[in-house]
Amino acid sequence: MSCIIKTALEIKNMRKSGKIAAEVLEMISKYIKPNINTEDINTICHDYIVRKKQAIPACLGYHGFPKSICISINDVVCHGIPNTKQILKEGDIVNIDIAVIKNKYYGDASKMFFVGKVNLLSKNLCQVAQNSLYLSLKSIKPGIPLYKIGKIIEKYVNKHNFSVVEEYCGHGIGRNFHEEPHILHYYNKNNNILLEKGMIFTVEPMINAGKRHVRCMSDGWTVKTQDNSLSAQYEHTILVTEYGCDILTWQKGEIISPKLINKT
């Protein structure tokens, strides 16, 4: 299993795609309030991607996915399909997953949003999910084995008595939405390729408040926790650099630098 090393021109294009994905998440934040339906959120994002950014929503039509973004609420782990009947309510936690194509290159990111005031469990779960991502990104540099990313995430999440979904993983990204290698969010010693400068991939841990097990709904897309517990996810597209990594989908207000220097 290998990863495509990107050229300087490809990296320049990937920075543009990543920035657009980040900007969509920044833009949509003010709309995440009680009583908005998820189809309206989808439409707002679609129009922003297409009209404002002259880009393509990568999810639309991907293996038949019917919408431009994924919206996953509460016990939905990933791939939630926006629709008019799904209305956000006070206390919900919501993952919005944005993937775009600009100049034939992909950018991919997701984050959690709170709908009004949420309970302590919801806050803690989202904080642990985000922290697990941040901790793993800080470990990245050329020469480390890929499994270190998953090992750090799993150890941190387990310490907080939550669980890591194993069925879905991060992935290489570039001119294709999903490229090699698979980025596992749990420890697997066989996931041992060494990182190299110029690799670009996503890290996107899905963290459940209960057990790690999931189930896919009859629509063939929506994935929920098997025990109906809450789930949270954060995702970034990153570039391995000579000094650590650059977060290509970094958003304003994040408590982490877009350029991470790993001197260990």
mmCIF file of C-alpha atoms in Angstrom:
data_model
loop_
_atom_site.group_PDB
_atom_site.id
_atom_site.type_symbol
_atom_site.label_atom_id
_atom_site.label_comp_id
_atom_site.label_asym_id
_atom_site.label_seq_id
_atom_site.Cartn_x
_atom_site.Cartn_y
_atom_site.Cartn_z
ATOM 1 C CA MET A 1 0.000 0.000 0.000
ATOM 2 C CA SER A 2 1.598 3.252 -1.123
ATOM 3 C CA CYS A 3 0.721 6.923 -1.225
ATOM 4 C CA ILE A 4 1.117 9.217 -4.197
ATOM 5 C CA ILE A 5 3.780 11.865 -3.524
ATOM 6 C CA LYS A 6 2.403 15.174 -4.774
ATOM 7 C CA THR A 7 4.373 17.591 -6.951
ATOM 8 C CA ALA A 8 4.741 21.284 -6.084
ATOM 9 C CA LEU A 9 1.988 22.169 -8.587
ATOM 10 C CA GLU A 10 -0.329 19.506 -7.198
ATOM 11 C CA ILE A 11 0.273 20.769 -3.667
ATOM 12 C CA LYS A 12 -0.578 24.302 -4.808
ATOM 13 C CA ASN A 13 -3.875 23.038 -6.250
ATOM 14 C CA MET A 14 -4.618 20.965 -3.155
ATOM 15 C CA ARG A 15 -4.130 24.028 -0.957
ATOM 16 C CA LYS A 16 -6.827 25.790 -2.987
ATOM 17 C CA SER A 17 -9.256 22.869 -2.718
ATOM 18 C CA GLY A 18 -8.611 22.486 1.000
ATOM 19 C CA LYS A 19 -9.171 26.190 1.603
ATOM 20 C CA ILE A 20 -12.533 26.069 -0.166
ATOM 21 C CA ALA A 21 -13.701 23.086 1.915
ATOM 22 C CA ALA A 22 -12.678 25.000 5.058
ATOM 23 C CA GLU A 23 -14.451 28.153 3.894
ATOM 24 C CA VAL A 24 -17.703 26.253 3.363
ATOM 25 C CA LEU A 25 -17.594 25.061 6.986
ATOM 26 C CA GLU A 26 -16.854 28.607 8.171
ATOM 27 C CA MET A 27 -19.691 30.011 6.071
ATOM 28 C CA ILE A 28 -22.373 27.536 7.161
ATOM 29 C CA SER A 29 -21.814 27.954 10.904
ATOM 30 C CA LYS A 30 -24.224 30.881 11.256
ATOM 31 C CA TYR A 31 -27.073 28.822 9.771
ATOM 32 C CA ILE A 32 -26.823 25.956 12.269
ATOM 33 C CA LYS A 33 -29.779 26.840 14.502
ATOM 34 C CA PRO A 34 -32.970 25.138 15.689
ATOM 35 C CA ASN A 35 -35.746 24.739 13.091
ATOM 36 C CA ILE A 36 -33.638 24.745 9.920
ATOM 37 C CA ASN A 37 -33.986 21.578 7.852
ATOM 38 C CA THR A 38 -30.953 19.769 6.516
ATOM 39 C CA GLU A 39 -32.033 20.139 2.877
ATOM 40 C CA ASP A 40 -31.806 23.924 3.276
ATOM 41 C CA ILE A 41 -28.293 23.562 4.732
ATOM 42 C CA ASN A 42 -27.372 21.397 1.746
ATOM 43 C CA THR A 43 -28.723 24.003 -0.689
ATOM 44 C CA ILE A 44 -26.836 26.857 0.994
ATOM 45 C CA CYS A 45 -23.572 24.890 0.833
ATOM 46 C CA HIS A 46 -24.174 23.753 -2.755
ATOM 47 C CA ASP A 47 -24.815 27.302 -3.961
ATOM 48 C CA TYR A 48 -21.753 28.615 -2.117
ATOM 49 C CA ILE A 49 -19.476 25.925 -3.581
ATOM 50 C CA VAL A 50 -20.782 26.286 -7.135
ATOM 51 C CA ARG A 51 -21.520 30.013 -7.428
ATOM 52 C CA LYS A 52 -19.184 31.693 -4.964
ATOM 53 C CA LYS A 53 -16.192 29.361 -5.306
ATOM 54 C CA GLN A 54 -16.717 28.034 -8.857
ATOM 55 C CA ALA A 55 -16.003 24.559 -7.549
ATOM 56 C CA ILE A 56 -17.785 21.210 -7.686
ATOM 57 C CA PRO A 57 -19.445 19.492 -4.698
ATOM 58 C CA ALA A 58 -17.604 16.162 -4.707
ATOM 59 C CA CYS A 59 -20.266 14.183 -2.858
ATOM 60 C CA LEU A 60 -23.045 14.880 -5.364
ATOM 61 C CA GLY A 61 -23.449 11.756 -7.475
ATOM 62 C CA TYR A 62 -20.435 10.003 -5.904
ATOM 63 C CA HIS A 63 -21.384 6.307 -6.143
ATOM 64 C CA GLY A 64 -24.952 7.604 -6.394
ATOM 65 C CA PHE A 65 -24.964 9.816 -3.285
ATOM 66 C CA PRO A 66 -27.927 12.167 -3.880
ATOM 67 C CA LYS A 67 -26.791 15.386 -2.160
ATOM 68 C CA SER A 68 -23.874 17.834 -2.180
ATOM 69 C CA ILE A 69 -22.813 17.383 1.468
ATOM 70 C CA CYS A 70 -23.234 14.867 4.288
ATOM 71 C CA ILE A 71 -25.078 15.913 7.461
ATOM 72 C CA SER A 72 -24.959 13.491 10.381
ATOM 73 C CA ILE A 73 -26.969 14.239 13.526
ATOM 74 C CA ASN A 74 -26.620 12.762 17.050
ATOM 75 C CA ASP A 75 -26.403 8.953 16.632
ATOM 76 C CA VAL A 76 -25.592 9.177 12.913
ATOM 77 C CA VAL A 77 -21.899 8.341 12.523
ATOM 78 C CA CYS A 78 -21.455 9.429 8.900
ATOM 79 C CA HIS A 79 -22.992 9.810 5.430
ATOM 80 C CA GLY A 80 -26.291 11.306 6.593
ATOM 81 C CA ILE A 81 -28.440 12.399 3.625
ATOM 82 C CA PRO A 82 -29.934 15.918 3.885
ATOM 83 C CA ASN A 83 -33.713 16.124 3.519
ATOM 84 C CA THR A 84 -36.590 18.533 4.149
ATOM 85 C CA LYS A 85 -38.150 16.441 6.925
ATOM 86 C CA GLN A 86 -34.977 16.404 9.044
ATOM 87 C CA ILE A 87 -35.148 19.545 11.190
ATOM 88 C CA LEU A 88 -32.446 20.590 13.626
ATOM 89 C CA LYS A 89 -33.579 20.984 17.214
ATOM 90 C CA GLU A 90 -32.108 22.471 20.373
ATOM 91 C CA GLY A 91 -29.468 20.176 21.864
ATOM 92 C CA ASP A 92 -28.536 18.336 18.665
ATOM 93 C CA ILE A 93 -24.922 17.767 17.681
ATOM 94 C CA VAL A 94 -24.326 17.844 13.950
ATOM 95 C CA ASN A 95 -21.438 16.800 11.724
ATOM 96 C CA ILE A 96 -21.191 18.536 8.371
ATOM 97 C CA ASP A 97 -18.852 16.866 5.892
ATOM 98 C CA ILE A 98 -17.697 18.943 2.921
ATOM 99 C CA ALA A 99 -15.768 17.670 -0.081
ATOM 100 C CA VAL A 100 -15.059 19.822 -3.131
ATOM 101 C CA ILE A 101 -13.273 19.602 -6.463
ATOM 102 C CA LYS A 102 -11.390 22.639 -7.755
ATOM 103 C CA ASN A 103 -9.168 22.472 -10.851
ATOM 104 C CA LYS A 104 -9.569 18.653 -10.772
ATOM 105 C CA TYR A 105 -8.221 18.323 -7.197
ATOM 106 C CA TYR A 106 -10.161 17.353 -4.085
ATOM 107 C CA GLY A 107 -10.403 18.904 -0.625
ATOM 108 C CA ASP A 108 -12.216 17.179 2.254
ATOM 109 C CA ALA A 109 -13.100 18.307 5.780
ATOM 110 C CA SER A 110 -15.768 17.942 8.446
ATOM 111 C CA LYS A 111 -16.554 19.313 11.883
ATOM 112 C CA MET A 112 -19.159 19.216 14.634
ATOM 113 C CA PHE A 113 -21.680 21.969 15.344
ATOM 114 C CA PHE A 114 -23.844 22.500 18.420
ATOM 115 C CA VAL A 115 -27.510 23.382 17.871
ATOM 116 C CA GLY A 116 -28.258 25.831 20.668
ATOM 117 C CA LYS A 117 -27.271 24.541 24.095
ATOM 118 C CA VAL A 118 -26.117 20.924 24.287
ATOM 119 C CA ASN A 119 -25.612 18.653 27.273
ATOM 120 C CA LEU A 120 -22.306 17.835 28.942
ATOM 121 C CA LEU A 121 -21.944 14.413 27.323
ATOM 122 C CA SER A 122 -22.341 15.932 23.859
ATOM 123 C CA LYS A 123 -19.751 18.610 24.619
ATOM 124 C CA ASN A 124 -17.290 16.101 26.049
ATOM 125 C CA LEU A 125 -17.701 13.695 23.136
ATOM 126 C CA CYS A 126 -17.074 16.423 20.551
ATOM 127 C CA GLN A 127 -14.101 17.760 22.511
ATOM 128 C CA VAL A 128 -12.516 14.308 22.751
ATOM 129 C CA ALA A 129 -13.099 13.686 19.034
ATOM 130 C CA GLN A 130 -11.460 16.985 18.108
ATOM 131 C CA ASN A 131 -8.586 16.542 20.566
ATOM 132 C CA SER A 132 -7.886 13.043 19.256
ATOM 133 C CA LEU A 133 -7.551 14.464 15.757
ATOM 134 C CA TYR A 134 -5.306 17.304 16.912
ATOM 135 C CA LEU A 135 -3.048 14.987 18.922
ATOM 136 C CA SER A 136 -2.594 12.680 15.950
ATOM 137 C CA LEU A 137 -1.783 15.564 13.597
ATOM 138 C CA LYS A 138 0.908 16.826 15.976
ATOM 139 C CA SER A 139 2.660 13.437 15.679
ATOM 140 C CA ILE A 140 2.954 13.549 11.897
ATOM 141 C CA LYS A 141 6.334 13.967 10.185
ATOM 142 C CA PRO A 142 8.352 12.108 7.564
ATOM 143 C CA GLY A 143 9.613 8.722 8.710
ATOM 144 C CA ILE A 144 6.931 7.818 11.244
ATOM 145 C CA PRO A 145 4.886 4.658 10.617
ATOM 146 C CA LEU A 146 1.286 5.242 9.608
ATOM 147 C CA TYR A 147 -0.038 3.191 12.531
ATOM 148 C CA LYS A 148 1.161 5.849 14.969
ATOM 149 C CA ILE A 149 -1.765 8.083 13.938
ATOM 150 C CA GLY A 150 -4.338 5.442 14.874
ATOM 151 C CA LYS A 151 -2.474 4.427 18.019
ATOM 152 C CA ILE A 152 -2.555 7.991 19.376
ATOM 153 C CA ILE A 153 -6.252 8.431 18.571
ATOM 154 C CA GLU A 154 -7.299 5.097 20.067
ATOM 155 C CA LYS A 155 -5.298 5.569 23.275
ATOM 156 C CA TYR A 156 -6.693 9.045 23.888
ATOM 157 C CA VAL A 157 -10.303 8.093 23.113
ATOM 158 C CA ASN A 158 -10.221 4.936 25.231
ATOM 159 C CA LYS A 159 -8.799 6.930 28.156
ATOM 160 C CA HIS A 160 -11.980 9.016 28.059
ATOM 161 C CA ASN A 161 -14.218 5.919 27.931
ATOM 162 C CA PHE A 162 -15.407 6.501 24.385
ATOM 163 C CA SER A 163 -14.823 4.223 21.375
ATOM 164 C CA VAL A 164 -13.325 4.502 17.885
ATOM 165 C CA VAL A 165 -15.340 3.358 14.870
ATOM 166 C CA GLU A 166 -13.227 0.886 12.889
ATOM 167 C CA GLU A 167 -15.319 0.438 9.734
ATOM 168 C CA TYR A 168 -14.425 3.834 8.250
ATOM 169 C CA CYS A 169 -11.046 5.473 7.862
ATOM 170 C CA GLY A 170 -9.106 8.385 6.443
ATOM 171 C CA HIS A 171 -7.597 8.167 2.989
ATOM 172 C CA GLY A 172 -5.121 9.539 0.532
ATOM 173 C CA ILE A 173 -6.582 12.312 -1.611
ATOM 174 C CA GLY A 174 -5.578 14.263 -4.713
ATOM 175 C CA ARG A 175 -6.930 13.985 -8.250
ATOM 176 C CA ASN A 176 -9.062 11.189 -6.810
ATOM 177 C CA PHE A 177 -11.461 11.469 -3.880
ATOM 178 C CA HIS A 178 -10.059 8.332 -2.261
ATOM 179 C CA GLU A 179 -6.492 7.177 -2.836
ATOM 180 C CA GLU A 180 -4.047 4.945 -0.971
ATOM 181 C CA PRO A 181 -3.238 4.617 1.826
ATOM 182 C CA HIS A 182 -6.021 3.898 4.316
ATOM 183 C CA ILE A 183 -5.585 5.966 7.482
ATOM 184 C CA LEU A 184 -6.855 3.789 10.332
ATOM 185 C CA HIS A 185 -7.968 5.546 13.516
ATOM 186 C CA TYR A 186 -7.008 2.612 15.731
ATOM 187 C CA TYR A 187 -3.749 0.735 16.223
ATOM 188 C CA ASN A 188 -2.881 -1.858 13.608
ATOM 189 C CA LYS A 189 0.803 -2.803 13.380
ATOM 190 C CA ASN A 190 0.347 -3.901 9.752
ATOM 191 C CA ASN A 191 -0.561 -0.326 8.780
ATOM 192 C CA ASN A 192 3.160 0.402 8.795
ATOM 193 C CA ILE A 193 4.165 2.367 5.705
ATOM 194 C CA LEU A 194 6.451 5.266 6.554
ATOM 195 C CA LEU A 195 5.240 8.799 5.953
ATOM 196 C CA GLU A 196 7.067 10.846 3.333
ATOM 197 C CA LYS A 197 7.185 14.544 2.519
ATOM 198 C CA GLY A 198 4.562 15.349 -0.132
ATOM 199 C CA MET A 199 1.932 12.828 0.984
ATOM 200 C CA ILE A 200 -1.574 14.259 1.322
ATOM 201 C CA PHE A 201 -4.322 12.413 3.177
ATOM 202 C CA THR A 202 -7.271 12.864 5.494
ATOM 203 C CA VAL A 203 -7.468 12.027 9.181
ATOM 204 C CA GLU A 204 -11.107 11.790 10.301
ATOM 205 C CA PRO A 205 -11.757 9.843 13.518
ATOM 206 C CA MET A 206 -15.374 8.881 14.239
ATOM 207 C CA ILE A 207 -15.901 8.596 17.982
ATOM 208 C CA ASN A 208 -18.898 6.993 19.699
ATOM 209 C CA ALA A 209 -20.122 7.723 23.216
ATOM 210 C CA GLY A 210 -21.078 4.046 23.570
ATOM 211 C CA LYS A 211 -19.765 0.951 21.777
ATOM 212 C CA ARG A 212 -17.840 1.254 18.513
ATOM 213 C CA HIS A 213 -20.263 -0.879 16.478
ATOM 214 C CA VAL A 214 -22.315 0.668 13.671
ATOM 215 C CA ARG A 215 -25.149 -0.239 11.313
ATOM 216 C CA CYS A 216 -26.064 0.999 7.841
ATOM 217 C CA MET A 217 -29.651 2.095 7.225
ATOM 218 C CA SER A 218 -31.903 0.937 4.377
ATOM 219 C CA ASP A 219 -30.991 3.972 2.240
ATOM 220 C CA GLY A 220 -27.568 2.371 1.780
ATOM 221 C CA TRP A 221 -25.710 5.429 3.069
ATOM 222 C CA THR A 222 -26.701 6.577 6.550
ATOM 223 C CA VAL A 223 -24.535 4.908 9.198
ATOM 224 C CA LYS A 224 -25.715 4.932 12.837
ATOM 225 C CA THR A 225 -24.331 3.670 16.111
ATOM 226 C CA GLN A 226 -25.660 0.207 16.855
ATOM 227 C CA ASP A 227 -26.528 1.100 20.459
ATOM 228 C CA ASN A 228 -28.085 4.504 19.554
ATOM 229 C CA SER A 229 -25.324 6.368 21.395
ATOM 230 C CA LEU A 230 -24.065 9.740 20.171
ATOM 231 C CA SER A 231 -21.244 9.976 17.639
ATOM 232 C CA ALA A 232 -18.839 12.788 16.709
ATOM 233 C CA GLN A 233 -16.260 13.321 13.973
ATOM 234 C CA TYR A 234 -13.708 15.898 12.900
ATOM 235 C CA GLU A 235 -11.743 15.679 9.657
ATOM 236 C CA HIS A 236 -8.811 17.500 8.120
ATOM 237 C CA THR A 237 -6.867 17.098 4.887
ATOM 238 C CA ILE A 238 -3.155 17.355 5.659
ATOM 239 C CA LEU A 239 0.149 17.601 3.783
ATOM 240 C CA VAL A 240 3.245 15.903 5.184
ATOM 241 C CA THR A 241 6.074 18.472 5.194
ATOM 242 C CA GLU A 242 9.761 18.299 6.044
ATOM 243 C CA TYR A 243 8.974 19.819 9.479
ATOM 244 C CA GLY A 244 5.689 18.042 10.335
ATOM 245 C CA CYS A 245 2.461 18.760 8.490
ATOM 246 C CA ASP A 246 0.295 21.529 7.068
ATOM 247 C CA ILE A 247 -3.457 21.435 7.703
ATOM 248 C CA LEU A 248 -4.876 22.254 4.264
ATOM 249 C CA THR A 249 -8.440 22.538 5.599
ATOM 250 C CA TRP A 250 -7.629 24.674 8.661
ATOM 251 C CA GLN A 251 -10.473 26.968 9.727
ATOM 252 C CA LYS A 252 -10.551 30.312 11.509
ATOM 253 C CA GLY A 253 -10.821 29.997 15.265
ATOM 254 C CA GLU A 254 -9.219 26.566 15.545
ATOM 255 C CA ILE A 255 -7.019 26.108 18.597
ATOM 256 C CA ILE A 256 -4.282 24.499 16.533
ATOM 257 C CA SER A 257 -1.791 26.039 14.117
ATOM 258 C CA PRO A 258 -2.257 25.404 10.373
ATOM 259 C CA LYS A 259 1.464 24.537 10.266
ATOM 260 C CA LEU A 260 2.540 21.912 12.781
ATOM 261 C CA ILE A 261 6.234 21.506 13.578
ATOM 262 C CA ASN A 262 7.238 18.154 15.027
ATOM 263 C CA LYS A 263 10.765 18.249 16.494
ATOM 264 C CA THR A 264 10.556 14.940 18.379
#
